[in-house]
PDB file of C-alpha atoms in Angstrom:
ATOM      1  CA  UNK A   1      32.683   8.316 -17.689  1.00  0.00           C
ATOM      2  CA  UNK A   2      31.666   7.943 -13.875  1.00  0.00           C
ATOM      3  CA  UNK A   3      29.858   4.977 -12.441  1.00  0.00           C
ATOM      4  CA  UNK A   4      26.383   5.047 -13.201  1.00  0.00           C
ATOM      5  CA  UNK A   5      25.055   4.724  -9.026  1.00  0.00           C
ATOM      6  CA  UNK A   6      27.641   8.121  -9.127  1.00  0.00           C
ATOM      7  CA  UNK A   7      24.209  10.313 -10.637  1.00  0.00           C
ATOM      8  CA  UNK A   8      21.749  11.339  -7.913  1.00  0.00           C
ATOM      9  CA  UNK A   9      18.528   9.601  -9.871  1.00  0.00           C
ATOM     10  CA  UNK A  10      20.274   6.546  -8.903  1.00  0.00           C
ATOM     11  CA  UNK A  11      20.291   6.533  -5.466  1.00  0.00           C
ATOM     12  CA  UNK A  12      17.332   7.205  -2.623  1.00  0.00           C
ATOM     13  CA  UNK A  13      16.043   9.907  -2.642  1.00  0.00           C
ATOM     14  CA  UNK A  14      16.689  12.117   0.287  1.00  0.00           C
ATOM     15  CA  UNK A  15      12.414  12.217   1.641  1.00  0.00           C
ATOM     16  CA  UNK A  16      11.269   9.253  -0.458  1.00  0.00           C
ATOM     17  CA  UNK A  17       7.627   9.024   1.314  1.00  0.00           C
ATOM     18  CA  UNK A  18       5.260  11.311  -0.692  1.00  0.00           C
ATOM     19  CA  UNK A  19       2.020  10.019   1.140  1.00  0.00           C
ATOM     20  CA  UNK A  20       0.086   8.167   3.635  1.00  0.00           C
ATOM     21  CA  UNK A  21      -2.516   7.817   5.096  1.00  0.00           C
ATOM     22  CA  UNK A  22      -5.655   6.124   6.262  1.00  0.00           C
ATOM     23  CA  UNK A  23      -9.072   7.321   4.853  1.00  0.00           C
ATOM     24  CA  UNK A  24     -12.901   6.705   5.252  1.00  0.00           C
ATOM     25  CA  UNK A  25     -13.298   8.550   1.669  1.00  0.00           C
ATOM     26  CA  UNK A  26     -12.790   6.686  -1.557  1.00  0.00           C
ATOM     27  CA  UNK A  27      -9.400   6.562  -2.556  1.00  0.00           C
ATOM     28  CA  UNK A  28      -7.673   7.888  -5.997  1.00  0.00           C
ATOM     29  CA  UNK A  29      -5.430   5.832  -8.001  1.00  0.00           C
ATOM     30  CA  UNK A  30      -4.285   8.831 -10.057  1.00  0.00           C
ATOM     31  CA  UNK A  31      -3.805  10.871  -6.549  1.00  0.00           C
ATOM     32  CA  UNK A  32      -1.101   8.049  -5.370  1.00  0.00           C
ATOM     33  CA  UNK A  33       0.695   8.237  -9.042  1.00  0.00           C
ATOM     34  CA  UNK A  34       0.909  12.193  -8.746  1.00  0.00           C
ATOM     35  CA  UNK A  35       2.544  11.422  -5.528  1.00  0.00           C
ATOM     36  CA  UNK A  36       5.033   9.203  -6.356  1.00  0.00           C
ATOM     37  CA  UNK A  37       6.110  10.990  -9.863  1.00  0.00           C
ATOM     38  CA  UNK A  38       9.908  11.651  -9.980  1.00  0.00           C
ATOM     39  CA  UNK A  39      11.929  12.370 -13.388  1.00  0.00           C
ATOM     40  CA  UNK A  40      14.615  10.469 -11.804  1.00  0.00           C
ATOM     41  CA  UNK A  41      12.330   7.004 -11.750  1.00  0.00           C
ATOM     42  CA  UNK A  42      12.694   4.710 -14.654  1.00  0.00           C
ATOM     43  CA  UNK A  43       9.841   2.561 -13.367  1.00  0.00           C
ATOM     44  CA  UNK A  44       7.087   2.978 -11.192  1.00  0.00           C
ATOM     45  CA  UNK A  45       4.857  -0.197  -9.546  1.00  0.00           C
ATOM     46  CA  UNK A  46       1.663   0.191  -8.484  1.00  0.00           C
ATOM     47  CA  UNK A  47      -0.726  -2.399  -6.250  1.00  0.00           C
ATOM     48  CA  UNK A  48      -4.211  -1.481  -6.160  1.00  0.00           C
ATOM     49  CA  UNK A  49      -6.365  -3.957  -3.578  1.00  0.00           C
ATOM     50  CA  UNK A  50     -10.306  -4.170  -4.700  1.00  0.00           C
ATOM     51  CA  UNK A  51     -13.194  -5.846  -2.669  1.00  0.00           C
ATOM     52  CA  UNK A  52     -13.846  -8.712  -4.403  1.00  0.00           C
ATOM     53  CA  UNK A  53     -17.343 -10.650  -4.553  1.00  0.00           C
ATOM     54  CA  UNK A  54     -16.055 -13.654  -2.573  1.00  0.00           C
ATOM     55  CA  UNK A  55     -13.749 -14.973   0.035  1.00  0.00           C
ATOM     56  CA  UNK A  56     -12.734 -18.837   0.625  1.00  0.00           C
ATOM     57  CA  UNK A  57     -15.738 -19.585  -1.963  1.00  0.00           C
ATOM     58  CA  UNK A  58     -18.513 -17.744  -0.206  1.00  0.00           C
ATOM     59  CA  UNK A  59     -20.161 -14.910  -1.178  1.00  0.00           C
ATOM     60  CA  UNK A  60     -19.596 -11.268   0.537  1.00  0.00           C
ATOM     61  CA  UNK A  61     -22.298  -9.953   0.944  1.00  0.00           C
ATOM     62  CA  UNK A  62     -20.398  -6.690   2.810  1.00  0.00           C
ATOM     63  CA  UNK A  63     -17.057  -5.815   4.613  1.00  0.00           C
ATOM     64  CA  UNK A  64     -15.654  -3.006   6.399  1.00  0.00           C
ATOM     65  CA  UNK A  65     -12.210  -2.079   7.639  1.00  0.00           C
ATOM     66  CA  UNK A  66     -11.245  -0.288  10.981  1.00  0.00           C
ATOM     67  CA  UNK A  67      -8.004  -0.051  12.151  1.00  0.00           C
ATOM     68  CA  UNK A  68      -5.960   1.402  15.519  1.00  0.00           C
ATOM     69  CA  UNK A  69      -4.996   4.638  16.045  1.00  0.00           C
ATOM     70  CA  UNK A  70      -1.527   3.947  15.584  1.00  0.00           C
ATOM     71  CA  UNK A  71      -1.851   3.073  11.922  1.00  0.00           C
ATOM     72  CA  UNK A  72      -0.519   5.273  10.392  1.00  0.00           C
ATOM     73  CA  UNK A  73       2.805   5.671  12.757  1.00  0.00           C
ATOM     74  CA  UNK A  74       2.835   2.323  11.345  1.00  0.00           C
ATOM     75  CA  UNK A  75       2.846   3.088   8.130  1.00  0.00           C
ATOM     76  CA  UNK A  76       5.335   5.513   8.366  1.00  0.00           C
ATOM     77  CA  UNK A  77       7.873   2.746  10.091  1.00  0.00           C
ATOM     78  CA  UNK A  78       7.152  -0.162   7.179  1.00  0.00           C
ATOM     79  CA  UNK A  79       7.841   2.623   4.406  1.00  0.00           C
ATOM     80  CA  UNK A  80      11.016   4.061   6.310  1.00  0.00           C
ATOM     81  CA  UNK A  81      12.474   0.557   6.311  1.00  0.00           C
ATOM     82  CA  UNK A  82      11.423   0.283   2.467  1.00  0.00           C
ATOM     83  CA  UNK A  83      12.898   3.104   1.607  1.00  0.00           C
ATOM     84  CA  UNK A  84      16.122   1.749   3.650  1.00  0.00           C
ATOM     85  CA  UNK A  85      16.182  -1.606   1.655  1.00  0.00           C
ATOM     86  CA  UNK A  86      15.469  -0.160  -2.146  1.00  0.00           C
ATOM     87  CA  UNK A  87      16.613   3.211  -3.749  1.00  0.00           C
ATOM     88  CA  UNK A  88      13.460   4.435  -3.549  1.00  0.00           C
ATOM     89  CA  UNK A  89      12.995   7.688  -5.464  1.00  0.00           C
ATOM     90  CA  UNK A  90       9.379   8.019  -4.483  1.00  0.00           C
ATOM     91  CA  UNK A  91       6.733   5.759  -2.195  1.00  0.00           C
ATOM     92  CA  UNK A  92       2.873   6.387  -0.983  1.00  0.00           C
ATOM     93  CA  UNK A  93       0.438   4.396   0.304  1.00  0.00           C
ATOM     94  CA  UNK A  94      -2.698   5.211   1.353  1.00  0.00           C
ATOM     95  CA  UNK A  95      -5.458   2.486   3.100  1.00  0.00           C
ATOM     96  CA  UNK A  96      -9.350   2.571   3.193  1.00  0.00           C
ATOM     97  CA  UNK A  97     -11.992   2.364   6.467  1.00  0.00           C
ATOM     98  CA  UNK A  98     -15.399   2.629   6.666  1.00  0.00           C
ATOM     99  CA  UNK A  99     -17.987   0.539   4.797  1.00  0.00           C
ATOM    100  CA  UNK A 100     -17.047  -0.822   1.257  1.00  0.00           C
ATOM    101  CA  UNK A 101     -18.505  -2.303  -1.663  1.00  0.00           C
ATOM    102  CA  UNK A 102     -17.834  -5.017  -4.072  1.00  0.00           C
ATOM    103  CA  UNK A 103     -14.875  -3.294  -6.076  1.00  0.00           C
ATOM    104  CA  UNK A 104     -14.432  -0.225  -4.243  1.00  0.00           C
ATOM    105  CA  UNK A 105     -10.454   0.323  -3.891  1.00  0.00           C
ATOM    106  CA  UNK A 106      -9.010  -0.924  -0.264  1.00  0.00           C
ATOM    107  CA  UNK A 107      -5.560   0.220  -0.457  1.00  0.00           C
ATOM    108  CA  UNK A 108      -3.627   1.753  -3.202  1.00  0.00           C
ATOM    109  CA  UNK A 109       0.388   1.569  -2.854  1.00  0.00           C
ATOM    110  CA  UNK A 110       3.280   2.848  -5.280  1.00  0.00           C
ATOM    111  CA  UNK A 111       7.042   2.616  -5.454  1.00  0.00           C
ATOM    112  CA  UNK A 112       9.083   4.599  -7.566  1.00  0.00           C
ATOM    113  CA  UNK A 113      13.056   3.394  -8.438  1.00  0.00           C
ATOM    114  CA  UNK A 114      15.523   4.486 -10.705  1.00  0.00           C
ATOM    115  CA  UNK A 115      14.968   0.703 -12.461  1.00  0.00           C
ATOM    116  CA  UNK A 116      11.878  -1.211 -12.708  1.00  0.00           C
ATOM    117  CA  UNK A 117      13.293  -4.229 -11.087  1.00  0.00           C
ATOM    118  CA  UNK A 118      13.631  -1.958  -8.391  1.00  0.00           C
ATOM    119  CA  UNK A 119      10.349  -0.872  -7.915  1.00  0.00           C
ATOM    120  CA  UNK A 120       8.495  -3.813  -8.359  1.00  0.00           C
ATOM    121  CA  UNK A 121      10.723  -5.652  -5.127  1.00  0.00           C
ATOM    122  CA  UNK A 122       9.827  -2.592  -3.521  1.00  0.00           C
ATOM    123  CA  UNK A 123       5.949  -1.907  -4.460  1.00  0.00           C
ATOM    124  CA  UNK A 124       5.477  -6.159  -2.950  1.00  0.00           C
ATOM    125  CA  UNK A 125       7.747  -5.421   0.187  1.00  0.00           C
ATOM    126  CA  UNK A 126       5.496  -2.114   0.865  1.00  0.00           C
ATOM    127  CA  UNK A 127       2.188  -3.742   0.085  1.00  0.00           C
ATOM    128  CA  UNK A 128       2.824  -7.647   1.771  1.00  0.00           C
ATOM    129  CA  UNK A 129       4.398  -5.485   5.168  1.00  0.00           C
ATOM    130  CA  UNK A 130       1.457  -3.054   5.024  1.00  0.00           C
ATOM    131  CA  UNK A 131      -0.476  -6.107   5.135  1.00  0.00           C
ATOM    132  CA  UNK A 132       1.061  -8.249   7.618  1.00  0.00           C
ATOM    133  CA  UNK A 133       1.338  -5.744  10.772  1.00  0.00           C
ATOM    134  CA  UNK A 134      -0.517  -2.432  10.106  1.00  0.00           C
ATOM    135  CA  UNK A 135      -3.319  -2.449  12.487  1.00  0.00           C
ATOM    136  CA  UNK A 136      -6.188  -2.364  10.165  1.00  0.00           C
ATOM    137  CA  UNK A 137      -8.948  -5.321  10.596  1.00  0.00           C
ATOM    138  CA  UNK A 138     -11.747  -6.219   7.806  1.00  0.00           C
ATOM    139  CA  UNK A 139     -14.894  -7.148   9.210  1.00  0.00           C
ATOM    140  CA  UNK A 140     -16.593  -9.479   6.543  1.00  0.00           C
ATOM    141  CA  UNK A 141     -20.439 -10.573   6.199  1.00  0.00           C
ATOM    142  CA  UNK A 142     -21.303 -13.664   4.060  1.00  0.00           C
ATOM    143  CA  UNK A 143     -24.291 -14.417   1.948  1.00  0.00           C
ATOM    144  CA  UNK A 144     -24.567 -17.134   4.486  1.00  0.00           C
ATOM    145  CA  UNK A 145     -24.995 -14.995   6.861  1.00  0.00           C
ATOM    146  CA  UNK A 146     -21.714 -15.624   8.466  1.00  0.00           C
ATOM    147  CA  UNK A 147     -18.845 -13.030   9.413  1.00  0.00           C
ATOM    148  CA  UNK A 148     -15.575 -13.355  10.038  1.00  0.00           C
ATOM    149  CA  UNK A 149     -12.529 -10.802  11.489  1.00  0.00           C
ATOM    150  CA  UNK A 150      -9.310 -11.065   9.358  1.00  0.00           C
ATOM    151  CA  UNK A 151      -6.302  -9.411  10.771  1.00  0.00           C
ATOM    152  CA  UNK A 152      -7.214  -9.216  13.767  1.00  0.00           C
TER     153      UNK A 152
END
């Protein structure tokens, strides 16, 4: 019997990166899982970011997100170098702009591996470089009356 890395479901596969984008419509948890399904994956992580009702213990009262032009370029270049770290069978992302509400979904990301060890490593590499230097800013307004810029 051959090594088990010898079968093609354990390696990356060959056009990992299923979707991404950046959207002013509301996003689709389901739509991202579609994307990402792969017989070959054995487990399959999945970060969902929600507006939440508070930030540094005070009230939002609303937030938006905007982001540059080049977002989704960068994207593309944080899930390339995902998909060169992990065997990554499958991988989308997709982020919110536009106005959002208290729980409306912000971004919705999902890795695919052969191995769910695998795929969660990948899922919080995806999501925490996503994070860190795709140029997307949220604009937030506080009961208080006070706003603040994060990320940019």
């Amino acid at each position: 019997m051959g090594n088990r890395n010898d079968h093609p479901g354990e390696q990356t596969a060959q056009d990992p990166i299923r979707l991404l984008a950046v959207r002013d419509a509301p996003l689709s948890v389901d739509e991202i899982l579609a994307a990402v399904g792969d017989d070959a994956a054995g487990g399959t992580a999945l970060f969902v970011g929600t507006v939440r009702d508070h930030d540094g213990g005070v009230d939002v009262a609303s937030l938006g997100y905007s982001c540059h032009p080049t977002a989704e370029v960068e994207m593309r270049r944080i899930a390339e170098g995902v998909a060169a770290k992990f065997p990554v069978r499958a991988l989308a992302a997709v982020h919110r702009v536009g106005d959002l509400r208290v729980g409306d979904l912000a971004v919705v990301a999902a890795v695919a591996c052969a191995h769910r060890g695998e795929a969660f490593d990948a899922c919080r590499q995806l999501i925490d470089d996503l994070k860190r230097e795709v140029p997307i800013w949220k604009h937030q307004t506080f009961a208080d009356g006070t706003e603040e810029w994060v990320g940019a």
